[in-house]
mmCIF file of C-alpha atoms in Angstrom:
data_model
loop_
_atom_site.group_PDB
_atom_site.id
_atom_site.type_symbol
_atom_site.label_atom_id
_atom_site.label_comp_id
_atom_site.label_asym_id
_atom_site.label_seq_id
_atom_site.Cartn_x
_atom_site.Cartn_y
_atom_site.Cartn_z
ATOM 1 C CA UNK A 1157 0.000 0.000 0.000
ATOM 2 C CA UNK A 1158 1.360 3.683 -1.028
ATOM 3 C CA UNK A 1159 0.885 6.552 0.976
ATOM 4 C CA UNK A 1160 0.018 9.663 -1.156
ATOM 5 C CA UNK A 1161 -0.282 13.191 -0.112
ATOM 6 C CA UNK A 1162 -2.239 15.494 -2.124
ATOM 7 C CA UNK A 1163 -2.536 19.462 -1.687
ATOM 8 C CA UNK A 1164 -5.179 21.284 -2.974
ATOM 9 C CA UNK A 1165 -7.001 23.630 -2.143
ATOM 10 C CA UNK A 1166 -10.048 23.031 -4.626
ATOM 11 C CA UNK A 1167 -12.863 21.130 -2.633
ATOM 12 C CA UNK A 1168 -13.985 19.889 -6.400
ATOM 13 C CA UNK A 1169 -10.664 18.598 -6.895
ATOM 14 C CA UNK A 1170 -9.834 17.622 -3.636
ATOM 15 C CA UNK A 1171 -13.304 15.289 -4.482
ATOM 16 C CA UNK A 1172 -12.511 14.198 -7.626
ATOM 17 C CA UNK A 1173 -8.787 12.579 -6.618
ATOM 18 C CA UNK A 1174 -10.529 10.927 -3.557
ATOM 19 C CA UNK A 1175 -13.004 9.100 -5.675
ATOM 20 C CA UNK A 1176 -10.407 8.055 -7.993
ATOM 21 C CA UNK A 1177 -8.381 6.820 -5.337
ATOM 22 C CA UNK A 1178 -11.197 4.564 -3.560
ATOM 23 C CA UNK A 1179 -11.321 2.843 -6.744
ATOM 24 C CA UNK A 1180 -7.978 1.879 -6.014
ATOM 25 C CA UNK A 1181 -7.561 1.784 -2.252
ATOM 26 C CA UNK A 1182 -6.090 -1.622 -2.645
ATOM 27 C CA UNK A 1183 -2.850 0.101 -3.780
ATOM 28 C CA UNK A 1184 -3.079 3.912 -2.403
ATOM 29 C CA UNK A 1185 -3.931 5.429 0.988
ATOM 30 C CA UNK A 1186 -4.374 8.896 0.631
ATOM 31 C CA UNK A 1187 -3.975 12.057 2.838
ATOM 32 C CA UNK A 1188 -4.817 15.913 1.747
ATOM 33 C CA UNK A 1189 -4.343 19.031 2.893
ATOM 34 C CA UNK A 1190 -5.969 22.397 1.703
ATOM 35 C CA UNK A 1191 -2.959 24.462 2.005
ATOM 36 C CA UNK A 1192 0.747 25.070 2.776
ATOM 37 C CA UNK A 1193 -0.058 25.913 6.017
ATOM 38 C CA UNK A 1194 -1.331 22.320 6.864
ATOM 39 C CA UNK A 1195 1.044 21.233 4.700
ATOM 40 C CA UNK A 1196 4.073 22.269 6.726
ATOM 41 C CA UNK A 1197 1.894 21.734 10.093
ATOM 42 C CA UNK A 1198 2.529 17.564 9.199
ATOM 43 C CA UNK A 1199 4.306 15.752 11.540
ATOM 44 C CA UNK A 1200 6.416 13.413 9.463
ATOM 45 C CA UNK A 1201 6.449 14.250 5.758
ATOM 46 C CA UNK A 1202 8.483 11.684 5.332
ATOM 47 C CA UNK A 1203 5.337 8.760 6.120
ATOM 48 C CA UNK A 1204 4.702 9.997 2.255
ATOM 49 C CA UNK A 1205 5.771 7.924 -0.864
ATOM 50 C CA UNK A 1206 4.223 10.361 -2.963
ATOM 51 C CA UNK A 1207 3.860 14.327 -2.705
ATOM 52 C CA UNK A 1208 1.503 15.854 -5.270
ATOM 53 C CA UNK A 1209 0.611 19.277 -5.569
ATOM 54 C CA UNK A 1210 -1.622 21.909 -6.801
ATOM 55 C CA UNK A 1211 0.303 24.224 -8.425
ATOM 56 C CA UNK A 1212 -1.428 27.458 -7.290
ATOM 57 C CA UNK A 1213 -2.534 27.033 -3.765
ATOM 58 C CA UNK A 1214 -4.520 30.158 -1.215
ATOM 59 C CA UNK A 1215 -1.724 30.657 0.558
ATOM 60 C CA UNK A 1216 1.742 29.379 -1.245
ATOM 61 C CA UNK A 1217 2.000 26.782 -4.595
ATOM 62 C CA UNK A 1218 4.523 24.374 -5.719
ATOM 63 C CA UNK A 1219 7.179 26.458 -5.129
ATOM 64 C CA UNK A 1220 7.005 26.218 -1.543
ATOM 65 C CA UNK A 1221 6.588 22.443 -1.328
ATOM 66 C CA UNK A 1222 10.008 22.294 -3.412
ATOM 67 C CA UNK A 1223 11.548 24.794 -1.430
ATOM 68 C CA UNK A 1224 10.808 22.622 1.451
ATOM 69 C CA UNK A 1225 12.335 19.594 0.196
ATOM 70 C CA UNK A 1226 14.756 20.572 -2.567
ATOM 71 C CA UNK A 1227 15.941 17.005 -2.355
ATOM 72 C CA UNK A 1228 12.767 15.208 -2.891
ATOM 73 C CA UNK A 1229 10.930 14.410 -6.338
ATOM 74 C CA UNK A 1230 7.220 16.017 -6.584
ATOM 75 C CA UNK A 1231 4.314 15.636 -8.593
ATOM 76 C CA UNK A 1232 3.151 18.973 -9.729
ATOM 77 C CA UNK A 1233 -0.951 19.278 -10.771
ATOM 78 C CA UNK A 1234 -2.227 22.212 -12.478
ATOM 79 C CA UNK A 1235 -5.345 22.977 -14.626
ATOM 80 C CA UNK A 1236 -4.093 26.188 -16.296
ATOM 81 C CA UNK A 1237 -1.687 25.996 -19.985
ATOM 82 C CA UNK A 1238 0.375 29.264 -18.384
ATOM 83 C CA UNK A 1239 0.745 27.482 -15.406
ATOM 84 C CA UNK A 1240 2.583 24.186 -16.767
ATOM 85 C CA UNK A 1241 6.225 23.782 -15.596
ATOM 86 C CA UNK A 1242 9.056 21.936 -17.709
ATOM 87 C CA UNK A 1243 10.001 18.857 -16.362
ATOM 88 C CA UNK A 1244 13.075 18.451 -14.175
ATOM 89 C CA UNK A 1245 15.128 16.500 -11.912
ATOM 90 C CA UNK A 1246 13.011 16.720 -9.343
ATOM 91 C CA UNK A 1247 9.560 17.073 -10.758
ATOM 92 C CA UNK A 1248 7.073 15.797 -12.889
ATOM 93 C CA UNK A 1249 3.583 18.177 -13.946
ATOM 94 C CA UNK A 1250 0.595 16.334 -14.874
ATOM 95 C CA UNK A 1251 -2.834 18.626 -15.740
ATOM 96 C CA UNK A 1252 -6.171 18.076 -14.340
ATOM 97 C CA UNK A 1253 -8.234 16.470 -14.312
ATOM 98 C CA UNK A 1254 -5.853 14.154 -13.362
ATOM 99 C CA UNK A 1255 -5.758 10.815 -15.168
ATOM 100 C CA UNK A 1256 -4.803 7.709 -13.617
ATOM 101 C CA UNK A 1257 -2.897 6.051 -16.211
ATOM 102 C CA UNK A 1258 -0.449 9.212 -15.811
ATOM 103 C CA UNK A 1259 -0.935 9.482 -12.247
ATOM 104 C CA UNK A 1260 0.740 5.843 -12.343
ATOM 105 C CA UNK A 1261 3.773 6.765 -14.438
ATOM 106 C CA UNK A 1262 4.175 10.006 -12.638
ATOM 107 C CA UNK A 1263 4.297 7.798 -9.281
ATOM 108 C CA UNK A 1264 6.852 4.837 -10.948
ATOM 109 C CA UNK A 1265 9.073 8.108 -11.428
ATOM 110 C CA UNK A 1266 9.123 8.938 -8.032
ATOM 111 C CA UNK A 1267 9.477 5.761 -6.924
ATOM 112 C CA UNK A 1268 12.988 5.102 -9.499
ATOM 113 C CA UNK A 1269 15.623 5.009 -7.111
ATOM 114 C CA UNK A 1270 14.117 3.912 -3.937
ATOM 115 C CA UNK A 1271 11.846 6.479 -3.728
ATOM 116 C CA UNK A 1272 13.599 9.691 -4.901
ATOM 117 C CA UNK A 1273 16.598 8.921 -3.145
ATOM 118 C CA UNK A 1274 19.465 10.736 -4.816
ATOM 119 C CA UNK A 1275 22.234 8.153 -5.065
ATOM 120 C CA UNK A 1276 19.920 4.978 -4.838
ATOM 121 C CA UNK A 1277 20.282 4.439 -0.971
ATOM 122 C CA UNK A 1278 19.269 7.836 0.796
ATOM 123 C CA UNK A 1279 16.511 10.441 1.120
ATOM 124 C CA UNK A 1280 19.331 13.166 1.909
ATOM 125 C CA UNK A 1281 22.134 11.927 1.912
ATOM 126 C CA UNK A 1282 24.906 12.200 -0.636
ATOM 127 C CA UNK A 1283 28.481 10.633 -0.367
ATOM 128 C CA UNK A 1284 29.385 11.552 -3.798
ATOM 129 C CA UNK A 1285 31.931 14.112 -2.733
ATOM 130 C CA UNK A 1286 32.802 11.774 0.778
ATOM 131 C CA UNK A 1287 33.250 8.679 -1.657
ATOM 132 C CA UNK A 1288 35.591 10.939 -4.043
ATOM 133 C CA UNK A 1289 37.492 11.671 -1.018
ATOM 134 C CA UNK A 1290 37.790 8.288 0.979
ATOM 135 C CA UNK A 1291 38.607 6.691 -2.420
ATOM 136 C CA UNK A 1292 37.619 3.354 -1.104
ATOM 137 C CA UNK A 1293 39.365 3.492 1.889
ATOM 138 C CA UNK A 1294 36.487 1.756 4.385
ATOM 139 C CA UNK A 1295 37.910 2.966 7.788
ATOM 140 C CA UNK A 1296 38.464 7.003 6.770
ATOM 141 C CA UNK A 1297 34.491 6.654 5.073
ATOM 142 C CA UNK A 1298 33.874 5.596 9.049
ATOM 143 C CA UNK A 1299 35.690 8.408 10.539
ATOM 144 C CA UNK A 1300 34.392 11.143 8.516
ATOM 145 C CA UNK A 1301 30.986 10.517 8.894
ATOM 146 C CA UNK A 1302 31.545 10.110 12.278
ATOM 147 C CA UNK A 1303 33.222 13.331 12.394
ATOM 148 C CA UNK A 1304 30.430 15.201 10.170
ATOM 149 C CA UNK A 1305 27.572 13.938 12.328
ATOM 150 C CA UNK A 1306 29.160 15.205 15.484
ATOM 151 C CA UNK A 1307 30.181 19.017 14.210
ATOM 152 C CA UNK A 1308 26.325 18.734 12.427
ATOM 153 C CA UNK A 1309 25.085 18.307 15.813
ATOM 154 C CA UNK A 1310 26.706 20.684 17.522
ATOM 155 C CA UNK A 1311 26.630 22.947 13.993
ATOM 156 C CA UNK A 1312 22.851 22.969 14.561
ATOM 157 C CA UNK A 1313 22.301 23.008 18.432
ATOM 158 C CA UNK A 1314 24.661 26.317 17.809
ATOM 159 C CA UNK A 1315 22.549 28.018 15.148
ATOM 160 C CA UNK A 1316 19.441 27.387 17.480
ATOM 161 C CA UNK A 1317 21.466 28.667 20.179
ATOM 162 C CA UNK A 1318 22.226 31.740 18.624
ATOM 163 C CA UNK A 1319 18.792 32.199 17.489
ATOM 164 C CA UNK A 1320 17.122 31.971 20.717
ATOM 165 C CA UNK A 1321 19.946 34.480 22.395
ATOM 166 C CA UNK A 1322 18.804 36.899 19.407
ATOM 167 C CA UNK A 1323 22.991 36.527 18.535
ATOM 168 C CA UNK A 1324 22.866 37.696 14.598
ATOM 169 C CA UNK A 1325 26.363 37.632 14.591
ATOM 170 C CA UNK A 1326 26.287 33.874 16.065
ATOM 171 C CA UNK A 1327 23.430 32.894 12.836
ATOM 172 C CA UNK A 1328 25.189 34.342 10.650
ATOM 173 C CA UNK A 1329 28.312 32.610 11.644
ATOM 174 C CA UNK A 1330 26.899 29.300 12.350
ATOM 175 C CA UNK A 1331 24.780 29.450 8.923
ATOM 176 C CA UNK A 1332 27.834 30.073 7.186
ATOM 177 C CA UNK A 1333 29.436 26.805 8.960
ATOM 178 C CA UNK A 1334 25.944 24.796 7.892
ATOM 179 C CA UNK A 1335 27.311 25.154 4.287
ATOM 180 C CA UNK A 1336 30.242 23.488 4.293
ATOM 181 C CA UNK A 1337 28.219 20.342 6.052
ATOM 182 C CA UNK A 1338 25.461 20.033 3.661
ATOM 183 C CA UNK A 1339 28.053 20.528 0.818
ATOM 184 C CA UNK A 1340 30.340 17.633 2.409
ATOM 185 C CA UNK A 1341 26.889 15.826 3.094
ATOM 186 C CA UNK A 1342 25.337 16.479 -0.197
ATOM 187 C CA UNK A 1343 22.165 18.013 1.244
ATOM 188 C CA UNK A 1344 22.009 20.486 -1.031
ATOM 189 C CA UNK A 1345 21.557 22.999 1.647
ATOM 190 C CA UNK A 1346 24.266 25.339 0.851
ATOM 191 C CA UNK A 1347 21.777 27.793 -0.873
ATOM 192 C CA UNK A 1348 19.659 28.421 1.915
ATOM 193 C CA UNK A 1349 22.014 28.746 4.524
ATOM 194 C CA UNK A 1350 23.995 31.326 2.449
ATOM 195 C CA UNK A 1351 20.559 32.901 2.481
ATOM 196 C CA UNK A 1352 20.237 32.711 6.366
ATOM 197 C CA UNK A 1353 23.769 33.641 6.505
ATOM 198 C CA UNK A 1354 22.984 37.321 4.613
ATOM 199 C CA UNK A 1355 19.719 37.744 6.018
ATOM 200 C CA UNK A 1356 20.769 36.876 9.846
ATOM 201 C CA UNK A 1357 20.293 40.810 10.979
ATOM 202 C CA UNK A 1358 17.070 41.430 8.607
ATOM 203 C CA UNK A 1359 13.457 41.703 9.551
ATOM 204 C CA UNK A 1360 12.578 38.298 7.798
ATOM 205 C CA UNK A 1361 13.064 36.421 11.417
ATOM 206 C CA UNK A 1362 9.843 33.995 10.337
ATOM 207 C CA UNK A 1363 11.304 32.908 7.405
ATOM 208 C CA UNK A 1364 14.957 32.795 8.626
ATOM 209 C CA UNK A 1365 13.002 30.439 11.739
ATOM 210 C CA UNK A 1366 11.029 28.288 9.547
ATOM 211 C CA UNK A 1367 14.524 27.638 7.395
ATOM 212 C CA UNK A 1368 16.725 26.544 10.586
ATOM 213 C CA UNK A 1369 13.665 24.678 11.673
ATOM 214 C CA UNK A 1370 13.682 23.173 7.755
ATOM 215 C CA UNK A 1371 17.607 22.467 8.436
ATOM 216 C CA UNK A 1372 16.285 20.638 11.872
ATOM 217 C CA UNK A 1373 14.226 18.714 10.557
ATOM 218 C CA UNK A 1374 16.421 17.393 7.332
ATOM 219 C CA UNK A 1375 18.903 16.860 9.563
ATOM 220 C CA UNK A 1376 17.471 14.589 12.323
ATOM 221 C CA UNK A 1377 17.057 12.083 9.047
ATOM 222 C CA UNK A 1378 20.214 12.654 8.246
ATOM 223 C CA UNK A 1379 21.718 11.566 10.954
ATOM 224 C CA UNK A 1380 19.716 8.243 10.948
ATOM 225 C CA UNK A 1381 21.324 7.964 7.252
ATOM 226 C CA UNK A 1382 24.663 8.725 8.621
ATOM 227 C CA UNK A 1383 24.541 5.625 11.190
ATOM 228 C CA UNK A 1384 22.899 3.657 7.612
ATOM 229 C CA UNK A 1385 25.846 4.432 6.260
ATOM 230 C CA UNK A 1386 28.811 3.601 8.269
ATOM 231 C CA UNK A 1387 27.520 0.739 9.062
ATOM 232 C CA UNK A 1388 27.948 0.139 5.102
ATOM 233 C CA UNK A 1389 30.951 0.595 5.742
ATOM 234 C CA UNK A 1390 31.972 -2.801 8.105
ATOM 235 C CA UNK B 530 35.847 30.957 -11.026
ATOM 236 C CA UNK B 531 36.425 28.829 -7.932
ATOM 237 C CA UNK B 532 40.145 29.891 -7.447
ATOM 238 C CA UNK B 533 42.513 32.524 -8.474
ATOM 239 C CA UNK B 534 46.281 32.052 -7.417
ATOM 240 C CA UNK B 535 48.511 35.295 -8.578
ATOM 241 C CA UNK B 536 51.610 32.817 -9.747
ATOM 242 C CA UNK B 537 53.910 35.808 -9.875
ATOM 243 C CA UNK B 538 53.793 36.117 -5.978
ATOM 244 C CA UNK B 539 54.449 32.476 -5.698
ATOM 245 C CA UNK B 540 58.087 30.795 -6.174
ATOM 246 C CA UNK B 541 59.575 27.143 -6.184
ATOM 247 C CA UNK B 542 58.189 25.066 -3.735
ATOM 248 C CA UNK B 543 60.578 24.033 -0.775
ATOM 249 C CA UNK B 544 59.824 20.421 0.604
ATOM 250 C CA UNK B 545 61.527 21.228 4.033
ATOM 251 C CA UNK B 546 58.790 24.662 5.018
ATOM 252 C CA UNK B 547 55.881 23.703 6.448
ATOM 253 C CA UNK B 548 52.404 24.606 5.478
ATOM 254 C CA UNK B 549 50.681 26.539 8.602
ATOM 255 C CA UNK B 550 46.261 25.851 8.069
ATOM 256 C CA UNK B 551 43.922 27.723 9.772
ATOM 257 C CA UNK B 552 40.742 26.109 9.825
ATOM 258 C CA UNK B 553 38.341 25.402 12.698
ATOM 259 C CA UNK B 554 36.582 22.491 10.617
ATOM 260 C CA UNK B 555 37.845 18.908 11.548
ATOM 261 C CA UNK B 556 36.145 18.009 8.331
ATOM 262 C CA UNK B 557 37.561 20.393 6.170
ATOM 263 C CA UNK B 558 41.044 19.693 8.119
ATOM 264 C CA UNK B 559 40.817 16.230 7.170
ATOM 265 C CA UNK B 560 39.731 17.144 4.164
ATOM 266 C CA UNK B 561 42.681 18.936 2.897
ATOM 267 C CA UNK B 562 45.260 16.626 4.539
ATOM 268 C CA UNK B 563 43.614 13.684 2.794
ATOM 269 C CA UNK B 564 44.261 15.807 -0.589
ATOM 270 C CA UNK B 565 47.642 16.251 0.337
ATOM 271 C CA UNK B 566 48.325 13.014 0.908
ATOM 272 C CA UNK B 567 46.877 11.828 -2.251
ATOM 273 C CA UNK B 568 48.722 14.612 -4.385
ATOM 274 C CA UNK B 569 52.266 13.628 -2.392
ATOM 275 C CA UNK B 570 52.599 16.690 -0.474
ATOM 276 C CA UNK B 571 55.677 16.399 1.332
ATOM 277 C CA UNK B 572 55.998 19.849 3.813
ATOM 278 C CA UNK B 573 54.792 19.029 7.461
ATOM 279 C CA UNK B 574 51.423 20.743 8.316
ATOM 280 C CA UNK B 575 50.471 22.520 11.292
ATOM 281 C CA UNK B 576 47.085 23.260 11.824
ATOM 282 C CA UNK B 577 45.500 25.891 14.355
ATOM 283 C CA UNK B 578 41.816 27.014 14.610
ATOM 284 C CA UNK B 579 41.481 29.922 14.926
ATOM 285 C CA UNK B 580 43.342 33.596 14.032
ATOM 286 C CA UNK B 581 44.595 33.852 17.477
ATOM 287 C CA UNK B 582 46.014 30.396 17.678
ATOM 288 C CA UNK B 583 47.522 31.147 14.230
ATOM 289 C CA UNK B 584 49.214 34.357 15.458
ATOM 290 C CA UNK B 585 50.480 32.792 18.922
ATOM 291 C CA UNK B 586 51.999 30.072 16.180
ATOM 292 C CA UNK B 587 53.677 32.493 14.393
ATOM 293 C CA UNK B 588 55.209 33.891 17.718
ATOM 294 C CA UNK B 589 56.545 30.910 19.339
ATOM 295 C CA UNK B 590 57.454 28.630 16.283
ATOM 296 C CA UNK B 591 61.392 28.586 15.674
ATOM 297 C CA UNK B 592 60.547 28.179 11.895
ATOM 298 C CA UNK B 593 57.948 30.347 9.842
ATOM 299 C CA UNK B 594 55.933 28.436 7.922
ATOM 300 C CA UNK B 595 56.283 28.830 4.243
ATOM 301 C CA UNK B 596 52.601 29.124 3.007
ATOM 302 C CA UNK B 597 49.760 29.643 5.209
ATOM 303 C CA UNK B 598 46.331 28.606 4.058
ATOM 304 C CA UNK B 599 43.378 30.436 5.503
ATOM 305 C CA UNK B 600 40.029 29.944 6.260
ATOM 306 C CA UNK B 601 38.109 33.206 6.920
ATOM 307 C CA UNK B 602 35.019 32.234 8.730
ATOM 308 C CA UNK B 603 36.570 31.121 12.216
ATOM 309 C CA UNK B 604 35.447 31.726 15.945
ATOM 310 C CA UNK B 605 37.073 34.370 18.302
ATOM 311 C CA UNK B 606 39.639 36.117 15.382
ATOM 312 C CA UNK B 607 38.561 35.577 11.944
ATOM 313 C CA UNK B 608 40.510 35.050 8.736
ATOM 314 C CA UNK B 609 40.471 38.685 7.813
ATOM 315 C CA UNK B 610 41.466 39.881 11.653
ATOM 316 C CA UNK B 611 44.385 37.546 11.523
ATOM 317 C CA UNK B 612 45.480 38.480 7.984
ATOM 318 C CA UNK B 613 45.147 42.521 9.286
ATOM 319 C CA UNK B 614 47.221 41.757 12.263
ATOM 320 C CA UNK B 615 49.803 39.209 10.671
ATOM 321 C CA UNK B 616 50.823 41.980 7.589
ATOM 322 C CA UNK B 617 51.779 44.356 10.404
ATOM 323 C CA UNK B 618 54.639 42.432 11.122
ATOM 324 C CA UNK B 619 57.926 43.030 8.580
ATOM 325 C CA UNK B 620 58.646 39.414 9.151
ATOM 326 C CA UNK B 621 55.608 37.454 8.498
ATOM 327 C CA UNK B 622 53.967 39.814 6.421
ATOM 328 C CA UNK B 623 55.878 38.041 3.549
ATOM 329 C CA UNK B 624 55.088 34.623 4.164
ATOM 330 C CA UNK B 625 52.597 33.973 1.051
ATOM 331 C CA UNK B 626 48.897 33.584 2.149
ATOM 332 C CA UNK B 627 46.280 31.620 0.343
ATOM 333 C CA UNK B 628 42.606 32.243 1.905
ATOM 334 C CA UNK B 629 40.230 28.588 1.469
ATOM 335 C CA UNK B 630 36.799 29.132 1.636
ATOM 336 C CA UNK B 631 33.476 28.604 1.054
ATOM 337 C CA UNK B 632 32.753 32.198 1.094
ATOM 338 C CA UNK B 633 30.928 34.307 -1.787
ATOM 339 C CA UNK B 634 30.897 37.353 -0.100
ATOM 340 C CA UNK B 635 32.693 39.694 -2.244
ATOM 341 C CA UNK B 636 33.454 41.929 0.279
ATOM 342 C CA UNK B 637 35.796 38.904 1.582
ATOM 343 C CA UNK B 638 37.653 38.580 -1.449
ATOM 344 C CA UNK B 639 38.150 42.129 -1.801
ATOM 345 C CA UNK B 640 39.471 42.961 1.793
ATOM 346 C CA UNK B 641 41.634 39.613 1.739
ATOM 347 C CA UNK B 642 43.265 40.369 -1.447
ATOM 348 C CA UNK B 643 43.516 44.715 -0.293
ATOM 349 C CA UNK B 644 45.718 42.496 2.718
ATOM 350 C CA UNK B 645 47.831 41.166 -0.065
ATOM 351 C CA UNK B 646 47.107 37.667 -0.297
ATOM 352 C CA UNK B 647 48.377 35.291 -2.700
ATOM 353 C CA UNK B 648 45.388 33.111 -3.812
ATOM 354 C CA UNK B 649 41.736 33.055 -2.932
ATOM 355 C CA UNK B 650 39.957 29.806 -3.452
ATOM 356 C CA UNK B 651 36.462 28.833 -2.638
ATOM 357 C CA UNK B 652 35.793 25.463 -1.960
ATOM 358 C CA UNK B 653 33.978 23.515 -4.943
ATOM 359 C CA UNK B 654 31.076 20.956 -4.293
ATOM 360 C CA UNK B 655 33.151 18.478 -5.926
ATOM 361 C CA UNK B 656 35.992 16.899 -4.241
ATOM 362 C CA UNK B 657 38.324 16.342 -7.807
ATOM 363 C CA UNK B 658 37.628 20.191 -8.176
ATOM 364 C CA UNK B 659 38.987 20.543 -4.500
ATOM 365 C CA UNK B 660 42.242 17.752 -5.437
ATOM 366 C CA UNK B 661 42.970 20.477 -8.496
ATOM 367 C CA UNK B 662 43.269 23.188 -6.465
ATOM 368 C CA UNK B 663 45.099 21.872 -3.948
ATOM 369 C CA UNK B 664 47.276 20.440 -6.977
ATOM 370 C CA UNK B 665 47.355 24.079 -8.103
ATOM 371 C CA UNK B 666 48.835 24.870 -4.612
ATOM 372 C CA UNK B 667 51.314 22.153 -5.067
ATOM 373 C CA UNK B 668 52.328 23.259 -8.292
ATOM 374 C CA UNK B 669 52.660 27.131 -8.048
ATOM 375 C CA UNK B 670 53.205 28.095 -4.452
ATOM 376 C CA UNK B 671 56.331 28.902 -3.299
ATOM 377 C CA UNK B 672 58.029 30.171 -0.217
ATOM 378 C CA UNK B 673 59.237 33.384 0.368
ATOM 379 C CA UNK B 674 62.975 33.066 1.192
ATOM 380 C CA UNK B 675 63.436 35.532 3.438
ATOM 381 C CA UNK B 676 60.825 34.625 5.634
ATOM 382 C CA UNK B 677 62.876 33.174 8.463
#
């Protein structure tokens, strides 16, 4: 049974993908929301093998979903022509009403590589540039991750730190630290904390919140992946 | 352009100097060591983390150090304090500095290079880009001779 999460904010819609769904609730479950304020209110948005999404929504789109999870393939829905986005990396766009049959293929596209996992193993994680580095050498692999999940750790519990003292100088300094873990990690990260970094002093302090929050909560997986990993490494 | 190394302030390389690092990340740390070791760097390193560690280094060691790589964003002095301070003295101000960093501030690579360093390099995503600058190091630094 797959787990699919649908926002959209159209109750006709909304309707319309349920019905579809019951006729195949041997293979989906199905959860929606009405807007990217429930959407980021969900507990675990991991739970989901699918994310689909209305492109427009009341209160955010599909932007915001991807901005969320830059690292996680998305199924974008739209009913508009102006509104239809090229396909990338990271997303597929289907039109309403939605079909089934493209529903399906837009789901076996998620689900190449494990489920969106970038290198075939993890949600976040990337050892490209680790693997480059170790060049097969089992024991360093071991030691650097080690070594990367404890400055992460303390990486993060200092940027919260520093927020919660109101210490710009210490978010700015501690965002700019951030980078050089995701880019070692391959969280793909780098862009937003360089945004935290140059925005530490400015008046956007919900936005620079909800993006250490966002760095949080990518990082609690990723140090579940890091312990997945090293023990790939025996 | 991820690194830019002036080559006329750099000379032959001397095996027997040693490279001074400043860089408060053990991941980066290990990091570049692991590149030197791969690219057959010879010269003994010496890492400190932080600008004031670097300068108290500079004080007590009985040997300057004949290349000092730098990373700017460190705790208590930062890359740019220590660079300030170190180019106020005649005899380290000619040791040849190369600043490491993931930094895209301009600002940083105008100040550092308005200090007179000798290379500014920000670290690539890519580890082989990282080896080639490192191998750039290897290839084109070189020592001041007078310093010591």
């Amino acid at each position: 049974m797959k787990n699919v999460l649908y926002i959209e904010d159209d109750i006709v819609d909304q309707m319309a993908f349920r019905r579809m769904m019951k006729e195949h609730s041997k293979e989906f479950t199905c959860t929606i929301v009405s807007s990217i304020t429930e959407f980021k209110k969900l507990p675990d948005i991991n739970v989901f093998d699918v994310i689909i999404t209305d492109y427009y929504l009341g209160d955010g789109g599909a932007e915001d979903v991807m901005n969320a999870f830059p690292n996680r393939k998305l199924i974008v829905v739209s009913g508009s022509i102006n509104e239809r986005l090229g396909n990338t990396e990271y997303l597929r766009y289907i039109s309403k009403p939605i079909d089934y049959s493209l529903l399906i293929q837009a789901y076996q596209w998620v689900m190449q590589n494990n489920g969106g996992n970038k290198n075939g193993k993890f949600q976040y994680l990337d050892l490209t540039y680790l693997n480059q580095l170790g060049h097969g050498d089992n024991e360093f692999m071991k030691e650097m991750l080690q070594i990367a999940k404890e400055e992460l750790i303390q990486n993060l519990a200092d940027l919260n730190n520093s927020w919660q003292t109101d210490d710009y100088g210490g978010i700015k300094f501690h965002s700019h630290r951030f980078k050089s873990r995701s880019r070692i990690l391959g969280l793909g990260l780098e862009e937003k904390a360089n945004w935290v970094e140059f925005n530490a002093n400015s008046s956007q302090k919900e936005a620079i919140r909800n993006t250490i929050d966002l760095f949080q909560n990518i990082c609690d997986k990723v140090l579940v992946e890091i312990e997945i990993a090293k023990q790939s490494f025996d | 352009m991820h690194y830019f190394v002036n080559q006329h302030n750099l000379k032959q390389m001397d095996k027997t100097k040693s490279i001074l690092l400043l860089e408060d990340d053990t991941v980066d740390v290990m990091t570049i060591k692991r590149a030197m070791k791969q690219l057959n760097f010879e010269n003994p390193l010496h890492v400190v983390s932080n600008g004031e560690e670097g300068l108290e280094y500079l004080k007590l060691t009985k040997e300057l150090p004949g290349l000092i790589i730098l990373d700017i964003n460190m705790p208590k002095m930062n890359g740019l304090e220590f660079l300030d301070h170190m180019k106020q003295n005649e005899q380290w101000r000619i040791i040849p500095v190369v600043v490491l960093t993931t930094s895209l501030d301009q600002n940083d690579k105008w100040s550092s290079f308005q200090l007179g360093i000798a290379g500014y390099m920000v670290k690539p995503v890519d580890y082989d880009r990282f080896r080639d600058m490192m191998d750039t190091l290897k290839k084109y630094w070189g020592f001041s001779e007078s310093a010591n």
